[in-house]
Short mmCIF file of the N, C-alpha and C atoms (twelve columns), coordinates in Angstrom:
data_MODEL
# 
_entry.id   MODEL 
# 
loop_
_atom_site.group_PDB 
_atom_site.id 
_atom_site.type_symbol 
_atom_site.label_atom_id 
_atom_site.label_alt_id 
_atom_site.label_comp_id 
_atom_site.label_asym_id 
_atom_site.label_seq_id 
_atom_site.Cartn_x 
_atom_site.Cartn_y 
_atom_site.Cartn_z 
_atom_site.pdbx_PDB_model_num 
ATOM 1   N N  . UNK A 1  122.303 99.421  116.348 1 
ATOM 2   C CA . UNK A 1  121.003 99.759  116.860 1 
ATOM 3   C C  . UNK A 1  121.048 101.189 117.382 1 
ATOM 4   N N  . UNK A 2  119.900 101.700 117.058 1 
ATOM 5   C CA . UNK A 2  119.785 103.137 117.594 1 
ATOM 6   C C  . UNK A 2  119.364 103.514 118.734 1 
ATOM 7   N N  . UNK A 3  119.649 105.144 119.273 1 
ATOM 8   C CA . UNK A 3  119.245 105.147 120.423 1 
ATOM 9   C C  . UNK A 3  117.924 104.987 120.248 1 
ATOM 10  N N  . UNK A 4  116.783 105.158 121.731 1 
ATOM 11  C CA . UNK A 4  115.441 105.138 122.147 1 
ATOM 12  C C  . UNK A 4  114.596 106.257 121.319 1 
ATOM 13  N N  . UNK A 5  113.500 106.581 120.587 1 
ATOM 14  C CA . UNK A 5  112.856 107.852 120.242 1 
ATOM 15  C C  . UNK A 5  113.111 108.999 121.579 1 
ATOM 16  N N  . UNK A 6  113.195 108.588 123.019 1 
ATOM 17  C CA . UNK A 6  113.177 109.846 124.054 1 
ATOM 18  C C  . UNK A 6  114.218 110.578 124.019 1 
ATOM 19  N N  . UNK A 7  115.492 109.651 123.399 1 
ATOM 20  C CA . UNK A 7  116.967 110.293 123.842 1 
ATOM 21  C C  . UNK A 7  117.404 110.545 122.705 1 
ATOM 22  N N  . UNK A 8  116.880 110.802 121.566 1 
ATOM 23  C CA . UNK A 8  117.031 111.639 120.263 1 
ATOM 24  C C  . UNK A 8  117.132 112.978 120.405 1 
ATOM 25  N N  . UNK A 9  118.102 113.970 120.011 1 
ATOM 26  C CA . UNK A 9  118.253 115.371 120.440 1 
ATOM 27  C C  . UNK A 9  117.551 115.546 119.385 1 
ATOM 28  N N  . UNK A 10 116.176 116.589 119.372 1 
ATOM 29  C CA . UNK A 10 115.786 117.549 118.420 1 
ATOM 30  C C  . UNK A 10 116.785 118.060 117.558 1 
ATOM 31  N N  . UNK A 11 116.978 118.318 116.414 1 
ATOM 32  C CA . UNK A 11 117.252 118.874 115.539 1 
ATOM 33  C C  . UNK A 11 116.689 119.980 114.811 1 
ATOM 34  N N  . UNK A 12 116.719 121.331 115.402 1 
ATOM 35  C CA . UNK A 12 116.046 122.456 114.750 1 
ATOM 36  C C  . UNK A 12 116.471 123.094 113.809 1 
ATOM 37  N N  . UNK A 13 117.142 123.486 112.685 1 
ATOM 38  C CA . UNK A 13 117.405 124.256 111.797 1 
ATOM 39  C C  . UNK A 13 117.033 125.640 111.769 1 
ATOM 40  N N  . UNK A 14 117.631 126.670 111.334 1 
ATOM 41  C CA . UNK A 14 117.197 127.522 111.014 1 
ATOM 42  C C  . UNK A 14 116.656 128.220 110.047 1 
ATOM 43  N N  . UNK A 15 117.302 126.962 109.078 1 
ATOM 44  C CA . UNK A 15 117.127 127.701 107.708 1 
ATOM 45  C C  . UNK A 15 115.933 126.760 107.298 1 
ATOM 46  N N  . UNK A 16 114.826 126.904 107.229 1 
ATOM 47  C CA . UNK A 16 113.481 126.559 107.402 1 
ATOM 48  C C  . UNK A 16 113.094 126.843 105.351 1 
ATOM 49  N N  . UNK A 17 112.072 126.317 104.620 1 
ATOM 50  C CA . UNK A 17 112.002 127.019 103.123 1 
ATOM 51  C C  . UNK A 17 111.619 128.215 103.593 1 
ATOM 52  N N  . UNK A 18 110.675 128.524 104.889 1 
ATOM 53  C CA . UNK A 18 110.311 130.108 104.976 1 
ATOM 54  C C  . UNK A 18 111.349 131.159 105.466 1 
ATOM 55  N N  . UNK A 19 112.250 130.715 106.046 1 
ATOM 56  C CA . UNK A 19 113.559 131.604 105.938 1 
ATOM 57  C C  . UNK A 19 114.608 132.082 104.806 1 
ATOM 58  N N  . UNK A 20 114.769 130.647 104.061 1 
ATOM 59  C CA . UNK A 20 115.364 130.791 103.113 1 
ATOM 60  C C  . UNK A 20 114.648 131.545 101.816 1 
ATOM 61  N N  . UNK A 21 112.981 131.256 101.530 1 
ATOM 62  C CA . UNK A 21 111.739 132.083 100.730 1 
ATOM 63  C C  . UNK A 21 112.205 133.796 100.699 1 
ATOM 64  N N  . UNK A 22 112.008 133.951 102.563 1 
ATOM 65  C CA . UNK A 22 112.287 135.413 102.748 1 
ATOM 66  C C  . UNK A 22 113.439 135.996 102.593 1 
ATOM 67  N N  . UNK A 23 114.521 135.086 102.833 1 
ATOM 68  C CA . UNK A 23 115.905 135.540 102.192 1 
ATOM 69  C C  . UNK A 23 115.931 135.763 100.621 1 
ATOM 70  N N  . UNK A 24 115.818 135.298 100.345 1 
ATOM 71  C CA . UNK A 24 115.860 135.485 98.924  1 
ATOM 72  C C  . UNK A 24 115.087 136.384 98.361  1 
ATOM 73  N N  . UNK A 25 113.647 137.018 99.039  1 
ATOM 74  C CA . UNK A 25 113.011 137.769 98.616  1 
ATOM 75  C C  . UNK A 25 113.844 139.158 99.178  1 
ATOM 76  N N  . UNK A 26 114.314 138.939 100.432 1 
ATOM 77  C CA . UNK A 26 115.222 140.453 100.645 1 
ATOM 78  C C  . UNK A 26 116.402 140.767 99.490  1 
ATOM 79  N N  . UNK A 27 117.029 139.816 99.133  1 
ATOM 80  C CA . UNK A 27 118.140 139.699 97.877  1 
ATOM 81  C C  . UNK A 27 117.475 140.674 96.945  1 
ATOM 82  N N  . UNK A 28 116.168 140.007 96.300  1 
ATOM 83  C CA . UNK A 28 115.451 140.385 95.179  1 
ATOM 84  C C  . UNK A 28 115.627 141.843 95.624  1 
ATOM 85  N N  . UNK A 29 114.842 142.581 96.589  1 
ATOM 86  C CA . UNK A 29 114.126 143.437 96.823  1 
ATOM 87  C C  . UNK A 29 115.453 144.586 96.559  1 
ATOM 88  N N  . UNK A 30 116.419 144.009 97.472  1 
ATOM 89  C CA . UNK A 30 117.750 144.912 97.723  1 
ATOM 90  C C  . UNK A 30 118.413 145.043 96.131  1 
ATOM 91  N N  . UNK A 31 118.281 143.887 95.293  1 
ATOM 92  C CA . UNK A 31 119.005 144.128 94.474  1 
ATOM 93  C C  . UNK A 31 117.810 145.294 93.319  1 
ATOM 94  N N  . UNK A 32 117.329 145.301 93.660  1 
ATOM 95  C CA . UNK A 32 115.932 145.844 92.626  1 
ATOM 96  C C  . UNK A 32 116.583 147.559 93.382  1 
ATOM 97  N N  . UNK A 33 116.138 147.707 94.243  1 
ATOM 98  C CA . UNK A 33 116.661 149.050 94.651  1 
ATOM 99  C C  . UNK A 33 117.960 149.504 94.306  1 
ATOM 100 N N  . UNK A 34 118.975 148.370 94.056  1 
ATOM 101 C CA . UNK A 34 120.626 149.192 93.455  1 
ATOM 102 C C  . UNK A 34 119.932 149.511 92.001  1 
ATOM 103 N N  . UNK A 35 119.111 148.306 91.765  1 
ATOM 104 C CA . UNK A 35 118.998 148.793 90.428  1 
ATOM 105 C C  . UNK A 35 118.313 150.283 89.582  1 
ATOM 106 N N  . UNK A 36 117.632 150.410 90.610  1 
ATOM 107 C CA . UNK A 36 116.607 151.679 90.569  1 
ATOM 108 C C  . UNK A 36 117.884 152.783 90.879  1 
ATOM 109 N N  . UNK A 37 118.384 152.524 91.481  1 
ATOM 110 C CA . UNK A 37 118.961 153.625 92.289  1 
ATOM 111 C C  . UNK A 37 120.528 154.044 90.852  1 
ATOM 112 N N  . UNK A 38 120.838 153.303 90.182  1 
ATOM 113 C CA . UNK A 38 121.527 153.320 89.510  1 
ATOM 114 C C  . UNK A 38 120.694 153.847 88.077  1 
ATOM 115 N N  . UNK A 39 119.884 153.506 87.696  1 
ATOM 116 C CA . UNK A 39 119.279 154.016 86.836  1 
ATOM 117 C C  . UNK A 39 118.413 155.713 87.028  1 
ATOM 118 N N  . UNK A 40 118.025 155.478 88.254  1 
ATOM 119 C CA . UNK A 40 118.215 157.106 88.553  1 
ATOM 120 C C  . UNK A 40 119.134 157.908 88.793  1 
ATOM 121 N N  . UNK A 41 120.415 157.848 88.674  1 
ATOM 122 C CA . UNK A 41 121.638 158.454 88.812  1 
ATOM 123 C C  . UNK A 41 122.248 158.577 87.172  1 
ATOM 124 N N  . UNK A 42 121.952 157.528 86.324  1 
ATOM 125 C CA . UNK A 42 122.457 157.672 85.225  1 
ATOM 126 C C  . UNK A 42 122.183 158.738 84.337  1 
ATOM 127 N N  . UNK A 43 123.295 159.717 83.933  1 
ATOM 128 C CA . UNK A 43 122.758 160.848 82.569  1 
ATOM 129 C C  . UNK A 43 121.534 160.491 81.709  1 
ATOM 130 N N  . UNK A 44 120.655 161.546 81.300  1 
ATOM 131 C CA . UNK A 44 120.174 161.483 80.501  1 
ATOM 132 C C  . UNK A 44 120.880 162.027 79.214  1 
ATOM 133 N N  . UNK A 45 120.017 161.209 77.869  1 
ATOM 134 C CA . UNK A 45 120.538 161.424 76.745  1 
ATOM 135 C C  . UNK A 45 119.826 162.321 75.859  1 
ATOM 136 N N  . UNK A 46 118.143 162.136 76.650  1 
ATOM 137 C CA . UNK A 46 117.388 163.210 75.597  1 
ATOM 138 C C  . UNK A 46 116.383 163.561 76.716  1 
ATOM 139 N N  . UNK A 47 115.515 164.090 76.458  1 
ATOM 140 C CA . UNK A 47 114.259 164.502 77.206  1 
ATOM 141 C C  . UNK A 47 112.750 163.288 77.245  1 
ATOM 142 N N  . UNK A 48 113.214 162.593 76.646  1 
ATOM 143 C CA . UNK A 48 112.042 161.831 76.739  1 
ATOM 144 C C  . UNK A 48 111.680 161.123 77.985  1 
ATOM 145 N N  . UNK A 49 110.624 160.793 78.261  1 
ATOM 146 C CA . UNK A 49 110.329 160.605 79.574  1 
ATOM 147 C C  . UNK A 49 110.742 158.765 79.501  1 
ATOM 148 N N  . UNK A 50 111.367 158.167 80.680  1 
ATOM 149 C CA . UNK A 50 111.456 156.968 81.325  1 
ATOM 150 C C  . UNK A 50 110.528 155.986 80.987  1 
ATOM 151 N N  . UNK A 51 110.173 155.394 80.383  1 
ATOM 152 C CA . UNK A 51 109.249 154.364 80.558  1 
ATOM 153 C C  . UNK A 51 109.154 153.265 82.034  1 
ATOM 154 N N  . UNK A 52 109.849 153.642 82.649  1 
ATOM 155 C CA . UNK A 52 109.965 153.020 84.218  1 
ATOM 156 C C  . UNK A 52 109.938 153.566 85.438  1 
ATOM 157 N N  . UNK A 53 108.678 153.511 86.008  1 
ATOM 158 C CA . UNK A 53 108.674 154.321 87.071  1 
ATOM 159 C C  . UNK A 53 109.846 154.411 88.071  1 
ATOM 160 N N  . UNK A 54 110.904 154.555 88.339  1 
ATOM 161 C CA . UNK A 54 112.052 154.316 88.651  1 
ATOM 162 C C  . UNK A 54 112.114 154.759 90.391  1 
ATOM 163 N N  . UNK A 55 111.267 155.738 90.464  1 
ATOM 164 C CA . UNK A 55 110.920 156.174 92.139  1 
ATOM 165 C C  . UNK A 55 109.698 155.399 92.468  1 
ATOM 166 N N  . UNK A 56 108.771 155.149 91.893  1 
ATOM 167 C CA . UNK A 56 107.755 154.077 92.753  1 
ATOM 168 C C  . UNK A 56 108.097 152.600 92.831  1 
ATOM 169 N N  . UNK A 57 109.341 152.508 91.916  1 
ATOM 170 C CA . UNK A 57 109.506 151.045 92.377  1 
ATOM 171 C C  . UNK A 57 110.956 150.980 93.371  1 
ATOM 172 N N  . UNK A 58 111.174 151.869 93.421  1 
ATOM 173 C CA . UNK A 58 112.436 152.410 94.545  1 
ATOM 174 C C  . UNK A 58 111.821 152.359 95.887  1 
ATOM 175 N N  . UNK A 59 110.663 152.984 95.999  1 
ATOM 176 C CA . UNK A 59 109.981 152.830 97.354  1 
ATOM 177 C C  . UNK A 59 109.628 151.360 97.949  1 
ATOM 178 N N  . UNK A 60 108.758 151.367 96.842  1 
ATOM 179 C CA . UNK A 60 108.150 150.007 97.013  1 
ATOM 180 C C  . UNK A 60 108.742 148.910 97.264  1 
ATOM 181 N N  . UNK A 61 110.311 148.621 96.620  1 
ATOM 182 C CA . UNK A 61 111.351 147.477 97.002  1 
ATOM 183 C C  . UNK A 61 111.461 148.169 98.210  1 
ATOM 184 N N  . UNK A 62 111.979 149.221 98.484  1 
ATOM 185 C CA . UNK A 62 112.688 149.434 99.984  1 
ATOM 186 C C  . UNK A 62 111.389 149.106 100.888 1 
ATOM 187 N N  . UNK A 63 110.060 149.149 101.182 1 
ATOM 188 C CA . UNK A 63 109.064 148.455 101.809 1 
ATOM 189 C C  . UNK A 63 109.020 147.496 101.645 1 
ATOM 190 N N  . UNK A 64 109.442 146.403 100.910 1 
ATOM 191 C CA . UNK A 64 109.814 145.183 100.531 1 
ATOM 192 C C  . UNK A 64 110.672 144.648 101.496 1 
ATOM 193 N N  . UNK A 65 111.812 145.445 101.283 1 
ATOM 194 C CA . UNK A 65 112.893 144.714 101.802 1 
ATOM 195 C C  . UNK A 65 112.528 145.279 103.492 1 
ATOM 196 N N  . UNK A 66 112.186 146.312 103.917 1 
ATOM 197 C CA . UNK A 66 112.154 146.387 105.408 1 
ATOM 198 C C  . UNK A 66 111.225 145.497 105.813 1 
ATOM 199 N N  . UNK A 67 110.592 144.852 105.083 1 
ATOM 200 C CA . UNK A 67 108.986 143.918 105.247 1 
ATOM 201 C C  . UNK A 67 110.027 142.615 105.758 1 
ATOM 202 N N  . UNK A 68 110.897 142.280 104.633 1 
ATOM 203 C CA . UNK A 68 111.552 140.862 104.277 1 
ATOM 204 C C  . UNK A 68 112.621 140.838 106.024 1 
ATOM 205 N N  . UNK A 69 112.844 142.092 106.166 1 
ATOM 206 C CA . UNK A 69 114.189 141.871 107.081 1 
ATOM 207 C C  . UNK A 69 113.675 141.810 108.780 1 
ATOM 208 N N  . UNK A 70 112.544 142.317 108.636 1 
ATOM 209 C CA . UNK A 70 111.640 142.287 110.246 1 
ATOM 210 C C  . UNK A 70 111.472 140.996 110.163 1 
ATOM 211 N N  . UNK A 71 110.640 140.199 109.467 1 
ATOM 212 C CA . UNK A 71 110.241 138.667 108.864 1 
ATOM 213 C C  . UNK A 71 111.702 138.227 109.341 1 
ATOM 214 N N  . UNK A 72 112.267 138.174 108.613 1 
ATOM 215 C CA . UNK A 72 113.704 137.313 109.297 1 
ATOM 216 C C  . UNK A 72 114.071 137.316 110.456 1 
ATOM 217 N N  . UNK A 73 113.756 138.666 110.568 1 
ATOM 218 C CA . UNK A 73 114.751 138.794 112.633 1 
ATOM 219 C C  . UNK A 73 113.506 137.683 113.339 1 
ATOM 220 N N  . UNK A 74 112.016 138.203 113.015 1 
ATOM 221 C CA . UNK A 74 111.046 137.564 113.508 1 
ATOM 222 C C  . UNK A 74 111.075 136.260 114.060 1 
ATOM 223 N N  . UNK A 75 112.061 135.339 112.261 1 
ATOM 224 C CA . UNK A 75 112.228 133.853 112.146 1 
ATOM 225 C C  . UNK A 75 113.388 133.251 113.023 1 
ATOM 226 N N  . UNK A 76 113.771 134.335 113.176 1 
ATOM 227 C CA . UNK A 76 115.336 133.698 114.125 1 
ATOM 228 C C  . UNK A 76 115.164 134.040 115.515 1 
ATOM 229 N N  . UNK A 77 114.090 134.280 115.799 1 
ATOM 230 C CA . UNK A 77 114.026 134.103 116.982 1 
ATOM 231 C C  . UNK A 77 113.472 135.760 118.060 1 
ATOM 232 N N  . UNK A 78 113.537 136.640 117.401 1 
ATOM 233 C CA . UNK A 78 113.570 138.033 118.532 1 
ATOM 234 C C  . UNK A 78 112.103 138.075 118.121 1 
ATOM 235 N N  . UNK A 79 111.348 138.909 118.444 1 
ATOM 236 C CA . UNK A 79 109.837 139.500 119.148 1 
ATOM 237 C C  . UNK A 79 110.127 140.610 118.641 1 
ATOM 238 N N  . UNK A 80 109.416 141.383 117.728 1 
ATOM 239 C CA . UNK A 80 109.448 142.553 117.207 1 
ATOM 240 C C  . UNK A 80 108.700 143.212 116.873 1 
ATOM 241 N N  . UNK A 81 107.145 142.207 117.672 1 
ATOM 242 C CA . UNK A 81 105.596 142.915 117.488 1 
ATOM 243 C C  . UNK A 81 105.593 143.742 119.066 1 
ATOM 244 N N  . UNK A 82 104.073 143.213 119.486 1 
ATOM 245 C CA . UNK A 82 103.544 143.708 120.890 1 
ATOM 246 C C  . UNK A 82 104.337 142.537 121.743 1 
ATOM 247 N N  . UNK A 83 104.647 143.574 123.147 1 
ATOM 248 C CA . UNK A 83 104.640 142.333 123.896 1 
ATOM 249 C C  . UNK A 83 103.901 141.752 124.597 1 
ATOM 250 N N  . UNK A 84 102.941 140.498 124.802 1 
ATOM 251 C CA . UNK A 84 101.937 140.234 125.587 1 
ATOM 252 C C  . UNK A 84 102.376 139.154 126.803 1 
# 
């Protein structure tokens, strides 16, 4: 027989699907930027232009990922808006 419903310890997790969602979207984001970042470093072979914007999506992951990593600290617990 089990204990009473009162004397049940909560069980909180941290890893929530919206933690784990945003983790994985920082992964994405971070790995998208090596990728950019490697493809802008690589020799060119001719003059033709990129078919991949390779700096607007360089930005845009890195706003991604600073988006994804505030969101996390957010989820685990710290205050990183206003304080009221």
């Amino acid at each position: 027989m089990g204990l009473p419903c009162q004397f049940r310890l909560p069980i909180k997790s941290m890893f929530t699907p919206q933690f784990i969602l945003t983790a994985l979207i920082l992964v994405a984001a971070l790995s998208a930027i090596v990728w950019m970042i490697i493809l802008e470093k690589r020799p060119r072979t001719d003059l033709n232009p990129r078919l991949v914007p390779t700096t607007a999506i360089l930005l845009i992951s890195g706003f991604i990922a600073l988006l994804a990593l505030i969101h996390l600290v957010n989820l685990v617990g710290l205050n990183t808006g206003r304080f009221r």
